[in-house]
Structures are given as structure tokens and as C-alpha cells.
Short mmCIF file of C-alpha atoms and ligand atoms in Angstrom, two decimals:
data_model
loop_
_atom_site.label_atom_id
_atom_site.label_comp_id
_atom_site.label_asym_id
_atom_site.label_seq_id
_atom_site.Cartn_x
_atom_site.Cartn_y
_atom_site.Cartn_z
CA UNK W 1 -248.87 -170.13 106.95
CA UNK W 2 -249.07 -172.00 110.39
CA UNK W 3 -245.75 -174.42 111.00
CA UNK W 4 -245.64 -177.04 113.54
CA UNK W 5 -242.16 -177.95 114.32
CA UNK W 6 -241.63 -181.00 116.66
CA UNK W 7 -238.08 -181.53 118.29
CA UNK W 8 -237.43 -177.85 117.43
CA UNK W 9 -234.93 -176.96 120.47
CA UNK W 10 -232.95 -179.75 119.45
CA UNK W 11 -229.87 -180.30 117.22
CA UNK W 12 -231.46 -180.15 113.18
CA UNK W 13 -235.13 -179.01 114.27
CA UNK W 14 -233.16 -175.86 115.76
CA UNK W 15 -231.27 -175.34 112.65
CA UNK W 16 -234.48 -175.43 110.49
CA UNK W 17 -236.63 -173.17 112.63
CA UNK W 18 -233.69 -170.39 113.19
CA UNK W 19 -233.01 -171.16 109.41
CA UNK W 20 -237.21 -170.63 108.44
CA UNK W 21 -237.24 -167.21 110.52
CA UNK W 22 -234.13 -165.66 109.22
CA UNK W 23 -235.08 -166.19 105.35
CA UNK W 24 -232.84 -168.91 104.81
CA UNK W 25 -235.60 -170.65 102.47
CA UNK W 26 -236.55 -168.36 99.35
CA UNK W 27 -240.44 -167.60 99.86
CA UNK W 28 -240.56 -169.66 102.96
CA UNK W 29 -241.95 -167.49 105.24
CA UNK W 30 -244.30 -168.88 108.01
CA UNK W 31 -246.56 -166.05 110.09
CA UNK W 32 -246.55 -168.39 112.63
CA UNK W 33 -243.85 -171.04 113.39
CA UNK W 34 -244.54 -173.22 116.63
CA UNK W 35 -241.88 -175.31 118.33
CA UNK W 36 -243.28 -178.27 120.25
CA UNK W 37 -240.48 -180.01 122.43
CA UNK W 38 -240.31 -181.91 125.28
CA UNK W 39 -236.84 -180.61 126.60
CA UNK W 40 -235.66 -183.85 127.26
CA UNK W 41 -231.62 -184.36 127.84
CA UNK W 42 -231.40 -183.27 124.13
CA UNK W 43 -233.67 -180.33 123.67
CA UNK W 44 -232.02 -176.65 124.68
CA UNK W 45 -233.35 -173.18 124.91
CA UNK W 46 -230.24 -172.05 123.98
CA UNK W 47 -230.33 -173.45 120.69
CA UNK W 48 -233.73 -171.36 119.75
CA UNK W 49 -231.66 -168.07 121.04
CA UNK W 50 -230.47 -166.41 117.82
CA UNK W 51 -234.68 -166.53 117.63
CA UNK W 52 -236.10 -165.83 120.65
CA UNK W 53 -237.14 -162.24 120.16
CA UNK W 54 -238.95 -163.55 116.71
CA UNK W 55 -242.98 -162.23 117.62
CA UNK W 56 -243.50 -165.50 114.88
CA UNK W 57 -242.32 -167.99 117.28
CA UNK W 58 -243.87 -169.57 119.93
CA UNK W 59 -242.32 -172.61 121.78
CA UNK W 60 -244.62 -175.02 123.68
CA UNK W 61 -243.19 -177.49 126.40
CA UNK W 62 -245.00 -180.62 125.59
CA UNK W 63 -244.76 -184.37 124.85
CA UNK W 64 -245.43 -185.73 121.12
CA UNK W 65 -247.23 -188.88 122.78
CA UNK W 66 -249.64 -186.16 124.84
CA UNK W 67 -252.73 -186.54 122.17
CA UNK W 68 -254.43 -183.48 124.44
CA UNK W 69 -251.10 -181.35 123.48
CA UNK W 70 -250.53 -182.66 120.02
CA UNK W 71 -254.57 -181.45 119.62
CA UNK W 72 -254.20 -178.14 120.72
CA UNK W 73 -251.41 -177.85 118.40
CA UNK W 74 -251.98 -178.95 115.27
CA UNK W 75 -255.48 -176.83 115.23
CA UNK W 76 -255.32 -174.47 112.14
CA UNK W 77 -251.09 -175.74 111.37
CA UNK W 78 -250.77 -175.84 107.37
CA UNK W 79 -247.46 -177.81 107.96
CA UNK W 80 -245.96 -179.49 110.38
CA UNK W 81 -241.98 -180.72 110.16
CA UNK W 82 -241.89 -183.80 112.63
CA UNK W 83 -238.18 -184.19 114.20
CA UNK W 84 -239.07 -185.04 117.44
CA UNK W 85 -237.30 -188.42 118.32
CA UNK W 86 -234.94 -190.02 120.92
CA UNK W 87 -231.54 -189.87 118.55
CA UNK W 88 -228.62 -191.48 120.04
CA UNK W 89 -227.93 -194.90 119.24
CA UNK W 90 -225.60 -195.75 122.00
CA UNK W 91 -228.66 -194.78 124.51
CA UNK W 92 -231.09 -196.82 122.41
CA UNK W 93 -228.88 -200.17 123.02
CA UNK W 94 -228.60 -199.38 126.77
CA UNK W 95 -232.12 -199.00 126.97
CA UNK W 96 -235.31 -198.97 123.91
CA UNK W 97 -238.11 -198.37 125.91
CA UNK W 98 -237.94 -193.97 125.29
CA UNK W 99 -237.28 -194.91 121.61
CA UNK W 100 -240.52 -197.04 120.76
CA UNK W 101 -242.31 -194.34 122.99
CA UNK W 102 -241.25 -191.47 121.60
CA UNK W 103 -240.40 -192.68 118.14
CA UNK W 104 -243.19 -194.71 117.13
CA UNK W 105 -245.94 -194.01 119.48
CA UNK W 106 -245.15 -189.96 119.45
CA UNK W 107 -245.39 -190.26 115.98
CA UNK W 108 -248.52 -191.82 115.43
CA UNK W 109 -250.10 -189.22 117.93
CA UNK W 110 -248.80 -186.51 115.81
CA UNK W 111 -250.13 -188.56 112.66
CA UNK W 112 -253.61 -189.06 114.26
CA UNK W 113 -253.73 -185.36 115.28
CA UNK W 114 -252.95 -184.13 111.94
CA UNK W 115 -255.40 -186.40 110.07
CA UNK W 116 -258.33 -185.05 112.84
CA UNK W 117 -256.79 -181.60 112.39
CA UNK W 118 -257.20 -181.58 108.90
CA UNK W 119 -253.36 -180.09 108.47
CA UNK W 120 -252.20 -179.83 105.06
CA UNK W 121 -248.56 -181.58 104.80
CA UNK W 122 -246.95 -183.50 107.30
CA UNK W 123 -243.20 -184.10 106.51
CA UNK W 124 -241.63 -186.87 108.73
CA UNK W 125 -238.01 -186.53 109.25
CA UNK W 126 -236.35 -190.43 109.25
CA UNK W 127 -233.12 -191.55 108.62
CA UNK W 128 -230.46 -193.72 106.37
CA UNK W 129 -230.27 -196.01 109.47
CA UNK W 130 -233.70 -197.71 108.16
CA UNK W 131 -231.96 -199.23 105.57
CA UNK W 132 -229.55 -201.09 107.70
CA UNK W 133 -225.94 -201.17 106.35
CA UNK W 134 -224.41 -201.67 102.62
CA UNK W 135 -221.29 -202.71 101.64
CA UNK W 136 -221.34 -201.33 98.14
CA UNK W 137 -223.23 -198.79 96.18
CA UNK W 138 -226.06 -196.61 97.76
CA UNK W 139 -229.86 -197.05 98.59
CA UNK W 140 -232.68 -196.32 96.01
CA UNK W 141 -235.78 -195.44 98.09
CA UNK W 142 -237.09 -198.41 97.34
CA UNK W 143 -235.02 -200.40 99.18
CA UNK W 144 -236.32 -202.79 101.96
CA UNK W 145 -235.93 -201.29 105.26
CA UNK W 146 -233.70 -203.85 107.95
CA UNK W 147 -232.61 -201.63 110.77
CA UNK W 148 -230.25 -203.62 113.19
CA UNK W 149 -230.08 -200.86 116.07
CA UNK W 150 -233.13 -200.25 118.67
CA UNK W 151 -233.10 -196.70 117.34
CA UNK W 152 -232.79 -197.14 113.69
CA UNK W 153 -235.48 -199.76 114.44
CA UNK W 154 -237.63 -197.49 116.10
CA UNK W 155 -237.05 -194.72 113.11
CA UNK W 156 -238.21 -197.52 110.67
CA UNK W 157 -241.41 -198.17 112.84
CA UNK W 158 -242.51 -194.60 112.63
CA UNK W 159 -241.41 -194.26 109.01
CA UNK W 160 -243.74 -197.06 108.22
CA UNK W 161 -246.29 -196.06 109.95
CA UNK W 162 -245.97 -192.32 107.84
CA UNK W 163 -246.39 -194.04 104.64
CA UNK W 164 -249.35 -196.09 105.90
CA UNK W 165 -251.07 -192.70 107.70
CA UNK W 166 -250.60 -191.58 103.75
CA UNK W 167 -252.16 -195.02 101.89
CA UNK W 168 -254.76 -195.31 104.44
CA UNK W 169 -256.21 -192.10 105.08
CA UNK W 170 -254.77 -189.96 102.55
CA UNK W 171 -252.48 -187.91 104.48
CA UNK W 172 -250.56 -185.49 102.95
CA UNK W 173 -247.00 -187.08 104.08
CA UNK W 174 -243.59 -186.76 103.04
CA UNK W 175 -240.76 -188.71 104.35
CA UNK W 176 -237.23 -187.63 104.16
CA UNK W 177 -234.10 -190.36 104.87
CA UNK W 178 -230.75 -188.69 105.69
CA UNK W 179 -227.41 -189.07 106.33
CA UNK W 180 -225.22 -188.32 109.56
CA UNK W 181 -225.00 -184.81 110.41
CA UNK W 182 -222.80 -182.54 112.11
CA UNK W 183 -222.36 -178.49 112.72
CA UNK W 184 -223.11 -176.01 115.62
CA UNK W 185 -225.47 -176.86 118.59
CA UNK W 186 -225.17 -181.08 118.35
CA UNK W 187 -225.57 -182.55 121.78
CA UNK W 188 -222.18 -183.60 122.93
CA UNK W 189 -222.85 -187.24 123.25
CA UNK W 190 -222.57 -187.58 119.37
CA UNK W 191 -219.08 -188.65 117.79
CA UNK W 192 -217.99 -184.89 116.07
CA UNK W 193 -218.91 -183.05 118.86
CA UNK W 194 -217.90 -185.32 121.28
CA UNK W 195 -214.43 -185.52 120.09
CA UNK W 196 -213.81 -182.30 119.01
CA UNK W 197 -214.79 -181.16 122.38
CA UNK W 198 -212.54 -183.68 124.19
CA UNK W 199 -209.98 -182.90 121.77
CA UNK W 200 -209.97 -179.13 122.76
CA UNK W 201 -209.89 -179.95 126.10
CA UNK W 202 -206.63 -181.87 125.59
CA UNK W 203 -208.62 -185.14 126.34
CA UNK W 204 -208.72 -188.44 124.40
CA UNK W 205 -211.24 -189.46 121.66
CA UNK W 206 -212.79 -193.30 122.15
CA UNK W 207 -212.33 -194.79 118.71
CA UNK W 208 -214.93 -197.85 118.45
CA UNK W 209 -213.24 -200.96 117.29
CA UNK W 210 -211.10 -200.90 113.84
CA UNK W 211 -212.36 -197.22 113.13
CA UNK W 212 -213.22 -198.87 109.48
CA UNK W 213 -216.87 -198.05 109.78
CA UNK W 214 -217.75 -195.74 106.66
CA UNK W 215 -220.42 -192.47 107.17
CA UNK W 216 -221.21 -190.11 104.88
CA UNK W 217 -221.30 -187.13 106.88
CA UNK W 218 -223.33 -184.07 105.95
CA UNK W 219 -223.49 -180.68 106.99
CA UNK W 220 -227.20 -180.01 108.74
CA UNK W 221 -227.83 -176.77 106.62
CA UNK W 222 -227.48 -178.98 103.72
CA UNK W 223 -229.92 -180.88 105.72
CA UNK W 224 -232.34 -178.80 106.54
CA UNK W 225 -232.34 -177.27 103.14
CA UNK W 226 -233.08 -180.56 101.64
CA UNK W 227 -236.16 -180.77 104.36
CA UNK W 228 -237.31 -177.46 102.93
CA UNK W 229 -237.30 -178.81 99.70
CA UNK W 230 -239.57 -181.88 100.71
CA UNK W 231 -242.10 -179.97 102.82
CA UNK W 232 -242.57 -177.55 100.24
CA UNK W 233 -242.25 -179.64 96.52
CA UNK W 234 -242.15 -183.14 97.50
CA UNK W 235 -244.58 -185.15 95.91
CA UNK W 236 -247.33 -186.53 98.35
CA UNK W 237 -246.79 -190.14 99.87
CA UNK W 238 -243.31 -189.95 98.44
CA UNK W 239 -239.40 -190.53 100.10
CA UNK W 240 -236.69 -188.62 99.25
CA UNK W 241 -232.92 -189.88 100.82
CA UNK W 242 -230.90 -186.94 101.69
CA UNK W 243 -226.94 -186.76 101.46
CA UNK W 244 -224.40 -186.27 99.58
CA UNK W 245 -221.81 -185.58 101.90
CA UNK W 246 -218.50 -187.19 102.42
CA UNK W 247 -217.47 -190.62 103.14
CA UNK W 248 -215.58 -191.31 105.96
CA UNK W 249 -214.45 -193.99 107.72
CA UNK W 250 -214.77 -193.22 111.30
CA UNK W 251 -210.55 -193.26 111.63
CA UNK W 252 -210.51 -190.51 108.84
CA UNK W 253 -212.49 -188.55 110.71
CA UNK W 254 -210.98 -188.51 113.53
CA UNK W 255 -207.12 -187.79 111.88
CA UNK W 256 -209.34 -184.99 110.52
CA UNK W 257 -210.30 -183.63 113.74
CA UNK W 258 -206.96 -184.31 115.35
CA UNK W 259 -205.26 -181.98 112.55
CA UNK W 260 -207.92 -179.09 112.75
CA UNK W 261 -207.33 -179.18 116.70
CA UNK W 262 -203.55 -179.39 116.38
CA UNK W 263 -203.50 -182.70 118.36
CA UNK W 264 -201.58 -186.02 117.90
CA UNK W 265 -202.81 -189.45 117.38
CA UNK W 266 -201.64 -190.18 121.21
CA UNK W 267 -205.25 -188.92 121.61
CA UNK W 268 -207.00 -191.85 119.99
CA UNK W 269 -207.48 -194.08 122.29
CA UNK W 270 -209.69 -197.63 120.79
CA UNK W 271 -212.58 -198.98 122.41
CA UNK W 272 -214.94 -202.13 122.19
CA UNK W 273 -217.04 -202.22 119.00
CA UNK W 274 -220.60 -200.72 119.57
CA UNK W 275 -223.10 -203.78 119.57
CA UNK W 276 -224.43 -204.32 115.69
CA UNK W 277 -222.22 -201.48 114.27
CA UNK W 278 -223.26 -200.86 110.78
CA UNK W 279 -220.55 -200.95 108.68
CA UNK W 280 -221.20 -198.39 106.24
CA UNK W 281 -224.20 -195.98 105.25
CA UNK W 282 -224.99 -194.84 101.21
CA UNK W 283 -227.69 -192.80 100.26
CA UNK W 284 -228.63 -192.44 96.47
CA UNK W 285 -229.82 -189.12 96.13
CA UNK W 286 -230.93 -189.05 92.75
CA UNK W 287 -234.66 -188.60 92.96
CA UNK W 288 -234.03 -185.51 95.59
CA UNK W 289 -231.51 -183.70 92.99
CA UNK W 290 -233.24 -183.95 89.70
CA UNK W 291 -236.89 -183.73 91.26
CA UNK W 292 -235.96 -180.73 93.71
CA UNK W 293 -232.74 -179.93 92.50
CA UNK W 294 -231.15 -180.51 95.88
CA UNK W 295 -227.46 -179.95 96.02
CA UNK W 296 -225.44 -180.18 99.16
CA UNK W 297 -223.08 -176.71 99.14
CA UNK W 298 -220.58 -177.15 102.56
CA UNK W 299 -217.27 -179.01 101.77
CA UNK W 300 -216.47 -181.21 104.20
CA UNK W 301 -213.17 -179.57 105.16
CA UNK W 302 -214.81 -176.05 105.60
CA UNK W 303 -217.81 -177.67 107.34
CA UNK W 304 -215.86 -179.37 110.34
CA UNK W 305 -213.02 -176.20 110.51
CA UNK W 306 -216.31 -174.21 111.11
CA UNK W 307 -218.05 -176.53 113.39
CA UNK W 308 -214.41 -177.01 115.34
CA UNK W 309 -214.58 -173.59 115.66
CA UNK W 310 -218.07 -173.15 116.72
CA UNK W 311 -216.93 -175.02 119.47
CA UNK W 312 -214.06 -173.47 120.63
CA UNK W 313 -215.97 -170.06 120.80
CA UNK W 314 -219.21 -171.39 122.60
CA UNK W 315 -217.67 -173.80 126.18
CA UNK W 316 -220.95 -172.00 127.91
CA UNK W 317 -222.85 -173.96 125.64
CA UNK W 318 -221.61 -177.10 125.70
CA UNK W 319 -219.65 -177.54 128.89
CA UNK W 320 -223.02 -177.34 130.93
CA UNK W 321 -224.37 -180.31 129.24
CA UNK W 322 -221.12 -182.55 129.28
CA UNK W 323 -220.54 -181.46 132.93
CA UNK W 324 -224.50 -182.84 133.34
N1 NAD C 401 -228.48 -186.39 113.89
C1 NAD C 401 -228.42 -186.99 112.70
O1 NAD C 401 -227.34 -187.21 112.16
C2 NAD C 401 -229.69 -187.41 111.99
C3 NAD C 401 -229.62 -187.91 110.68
C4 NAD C 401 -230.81 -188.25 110.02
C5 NAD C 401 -232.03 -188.09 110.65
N2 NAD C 401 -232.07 -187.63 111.94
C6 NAD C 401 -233.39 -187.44 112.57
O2 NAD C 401 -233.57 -186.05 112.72
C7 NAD C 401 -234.37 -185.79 113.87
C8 NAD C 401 -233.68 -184.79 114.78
O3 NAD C 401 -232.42 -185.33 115.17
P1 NAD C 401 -231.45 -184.51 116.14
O4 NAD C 401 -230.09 -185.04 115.91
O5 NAD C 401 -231.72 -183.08 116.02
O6 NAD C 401 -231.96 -185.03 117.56
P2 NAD C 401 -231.80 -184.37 119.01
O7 NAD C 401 -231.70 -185.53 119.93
O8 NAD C 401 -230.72 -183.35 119.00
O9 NAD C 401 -233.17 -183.59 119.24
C9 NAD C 401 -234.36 -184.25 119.50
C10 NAD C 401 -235.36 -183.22 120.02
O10 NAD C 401 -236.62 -183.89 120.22
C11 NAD C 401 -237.12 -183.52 121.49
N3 NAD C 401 -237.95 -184.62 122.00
C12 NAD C 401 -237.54 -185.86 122.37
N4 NAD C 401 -238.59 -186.58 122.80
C13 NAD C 401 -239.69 -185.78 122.67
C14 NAD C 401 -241.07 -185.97 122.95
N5 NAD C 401 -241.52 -187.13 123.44
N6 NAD C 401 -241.92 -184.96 122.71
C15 NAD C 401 -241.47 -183.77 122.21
N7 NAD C 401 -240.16 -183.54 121.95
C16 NAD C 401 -239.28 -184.54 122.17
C17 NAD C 401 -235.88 -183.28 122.34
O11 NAD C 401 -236.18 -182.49 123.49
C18 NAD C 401 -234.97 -182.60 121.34
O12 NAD C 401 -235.20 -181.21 121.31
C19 NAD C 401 -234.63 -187.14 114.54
O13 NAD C 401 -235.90 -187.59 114.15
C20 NAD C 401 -233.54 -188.03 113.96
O14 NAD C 401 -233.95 -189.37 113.91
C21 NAD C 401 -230.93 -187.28 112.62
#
């Protein structure tokens, strides 16, 4: 089996390929597993490392919106696992041109390219953000999608256009809808790494506004394990939310993080609100557990000691990129 991996050298499409070449997926075993990433800010070599030396990998420097690249790829690919995207949300609001590019029109190259490739599943990787934000209870699938950010706006976009690559033409699609992640290798512009990190370094944390804001936070090996799932069982044309983590208001979090790194609320210091903040984010993930019998298996409190600690034993892979 031939895997296309898009956003590979990034935070979760990292995790997933060292994850599919180290037998982390019973009787997933690709004989070829291709990485497609355009290295942007986001996308590290370093994170493929563990990897490298794999003879099954191969890691191509291209753009998702290149159809000559996305061609040559998806020739003979059984599967391809799409989490190529711009990702931060702060960025998006400062600026949404990259985001509609890469997010809506990268994904409808890769859609076209599979449909004239003739590849077998395409699973697109989207996000709880689609659904906007809920006060009470958790999204069915069903729900109606009303992002409020550029980038969960963007996500929505390309989601959309999944489904309707599936309706229309036929495509083999699946379309996963997660919840925040966090663990080893996350770009340091995002809020666990960024404040652990600053937190080590005896900095302050930025707390946006009343620090009330409610995430359920999930480890990305539960993550990608629920992708493997999809790809491989999901039913055709189908969404399946992702989550299960723990709910935490963003202040929670952060007293977390200020106990694990032995620092004092002195550290905190509050900022503006972020433009539109959602207030909270609730997946229902029903129809993943008894249709794929997903279960997420890292406890919070062992997930972010480990990912703290990750941290503290890898500066010379995260102080480049903050010093960039
Ligand atoms: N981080 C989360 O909490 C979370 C939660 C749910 C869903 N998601 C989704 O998961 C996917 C991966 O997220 P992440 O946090 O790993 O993101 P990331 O920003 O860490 O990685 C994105 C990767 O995509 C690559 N890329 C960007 N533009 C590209 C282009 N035009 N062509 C080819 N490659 C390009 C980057 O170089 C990078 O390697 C995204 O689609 C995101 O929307 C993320």
C-alpha cells in the first residue's frame, strides 16, 4: 500500500507518519509512505527524524496548491491522509490570505488530483473549530457548520468541499473533526507549548482575557489513532468528531502547567481577548467509539507531565524556532 501524507513534517502529520512506520497501527503497514510538505514556518525535518533512515519513506518538498506536484504524487497512492493546512488562528486573524490558499484551494488540488488519479481513500483531516462554539452539550456530526475565525473558516471551506468531491464524483472521502491537541514536536506559537516553554525559561505566560474559555484538550496519539481508525474503517462520505479529552478552561490549564513547572501564578500575566474567541469547544464522539471503537488512552495529567518534559529535554528543538 502507497500513502500520501500531506503536512507530514508538521506537528500531528509527523506523529502519524513516525506512528505508521514504527507499527503503531495493528496491520497498518504501508510499503511506501510519502510525505508531501511545503516546509513552511510550521513544517520541520526534525520532526520526521526518529524516521529518516525508514527505506519506506520518501519526503517531497512541494506545495498542495502545485496541481503539477500534487499529479506526480498521487499516481499509484491507495491512500492519502490530507493534514496539510495553515493552523494557527492568531496568524489567520492577522492575515487570511495563506489560509484560503492553502486551506481551501490546496485542498481542492489534492481532491482533483485524487479523483484523476483514481486513489482509493482520501481522508481529510478538519477540525471542531467548524462548528463554531457551544455553550452546552457537544456536537453531533450533523451539526451546521458556523466558524467565526478566518482559519476555522477556511477549515470549514475545505471540509465542504470534501463532502461535495464525495456526492459529486464519488470520491472515496472521509472527514475527521477533532479537538485541540497537544504533545511533543507542536510549533511553539501554540498555547501548551508556548507556555510551557516560557514557563521553563522562567518567563511569563499571556493569559487571553478572563482565561474562562473551555477546550477539550487531547493528546495527538489519541489523535492520530482515531485518524487511523477513519482511513482504514470509516464508512465512505462519512464524518467522524474526534475527542474525548479533557475540558479545560484556558486558566486551568495554565495553574496546571505552572504546578508541573514548579512556577507561581506571578507568571500569568493577562492579555486582550483574541478577536471572536470561541468560548468553548464539545465534540460528541459517539459515532467514532461504537462504530470504530475509538477510545482516547493518555490522561490528561500524564499527557502534559510528559509533553512538559519533552520539552525540557529537547531546547535544540524548539529554541531555534522561537529564537526565529
Ligand atoms: N493542532 C490541533 O490542535 C488540530 C486540531 C484539529 C485538527 N487540526 C488539523 O490538523 C492538521 C495538522 O495540524 P498541525 O497542528 O499539525 O499543523 P502544523 O501547522 O503543525 O503543520 C502543518 C504542516 O502543513 C505544511 N504545509 C502548510 N502549507 C502547505 C502547503 N501549501 N503545501 C504543503 N504543505 C503545507 C507545513 O509545512 C506543516 O508541515 C491541520 O489540517 C489542522 O487544521 C489541528
Amino acid at each position: 500500500m502507497r500513502v500520501l501524507v500531506t503536512g507530514g513534517a508538521g506537528f500531528i502529520g509527523s506523529n502519524f507518519v513516525r506512528g505508521a512506520l514504527t507499527d503503531r497501527y495493528p496491520g497498518f503497514t504501508p510499503d511506501e509512505l510519502v510525505v508531501l510538505d511545503k516546509f513552511t514556518y510550521a513544517g520541520n525535518p526534525a520532526n520526521l527524524a526518529p524516521v529518516a533512515d525508514d527505506p519506506r519513506l520518501r519526503v517531497v518538498r512541494g506545495d498542495i496548491c502545485d496541481p503539477a506536484v500534487v499529479k506526480q504524487e498521487m499516481a499509484g497512492t491507495d491512500l492519502v491522509v490530507h493534514f496539510a493546512a495553515e493552523s494557527h488562528v492568531d496568524r489567520s486573524i492577522a492575515g487570511a490570505a495563506e489560509f484560503v490558499l492553502t486551506n481551501v484551494v490546496g485542498t481542492q488540488t489534492l481532491l482533483q488530483g485524487a479523483l484523476e488519479a483514481g486513489v482509493g481513500r482520501f481522508t481529510h483531516v478538519s477540525t471542531d473549530e467548524v462548528y463554531g462554539s457551544i455553550d452546552e452539550g457537544s456536537w453531533p456530526e450533523e451539526h451546521p457548520l458556523a466558524p467565526n475565525s478566518p482559519y476555522a473558516a477556511s477549515k470549514a471551506s475545505s471540509d465542504l468541499i470534501a463532502r461535495a468531491f464525495h456526492i459529486t464524483h464519488g470520491l472515496d472521502v472521509v472527514i475527521t473533526r477533532c479537538s485541540n491537541n497537544y504533545g511533543p514536536y507542536q510549533f511553539p506559537e501554540k498555547v501548551i507549548p508556548l507556555f510551557a516553554t516560557n514557563l521553563l525559561d522562567g518567563g511569563q505566560v499571556p493569559l487571553y482575557g478572563d482565561g474562562l474559555n473551555v477546550r477539550d484538550w487531547l493528546h495527538v496519539d489519541d489523535h492520530c489513532a482515531g485518524i487511523h481508525l477513519v482511513a482504514t474503517r470509516g464508512r465512505a462520505g462519512e464524518v467522524y468528531n474526534i475527542g474525548g479529552g479533557t475540558e479545560l478552561t484556558n486558566r486551568e490549564l495554565t495553574t496546571r502547567l505552572l504546578e508541573i513547572t514548579g512556577r507561581d501564578e506571578s507568571a500569568i500575566r493577562p492579555v486582550a481577548d483574541r478577536l471572536a474567541h470561541d468560548r468553548r469547544y464539545s465534540v460528541d464522539i459517539t459515532k467514532i467509539s461504537g462504530e470504530l471503537g475509538y477510545r482516547p488512552s493518555v490522561p490528561i495529567e500524564r499527557g502534559l507531565r510528559e509533553t512538559v518534559e519533552w520539552y525540557r529535554a529537547n531546547r535544540s528543538w524548539w529554541e531555534p524556532l522561537k529564537a526565529g
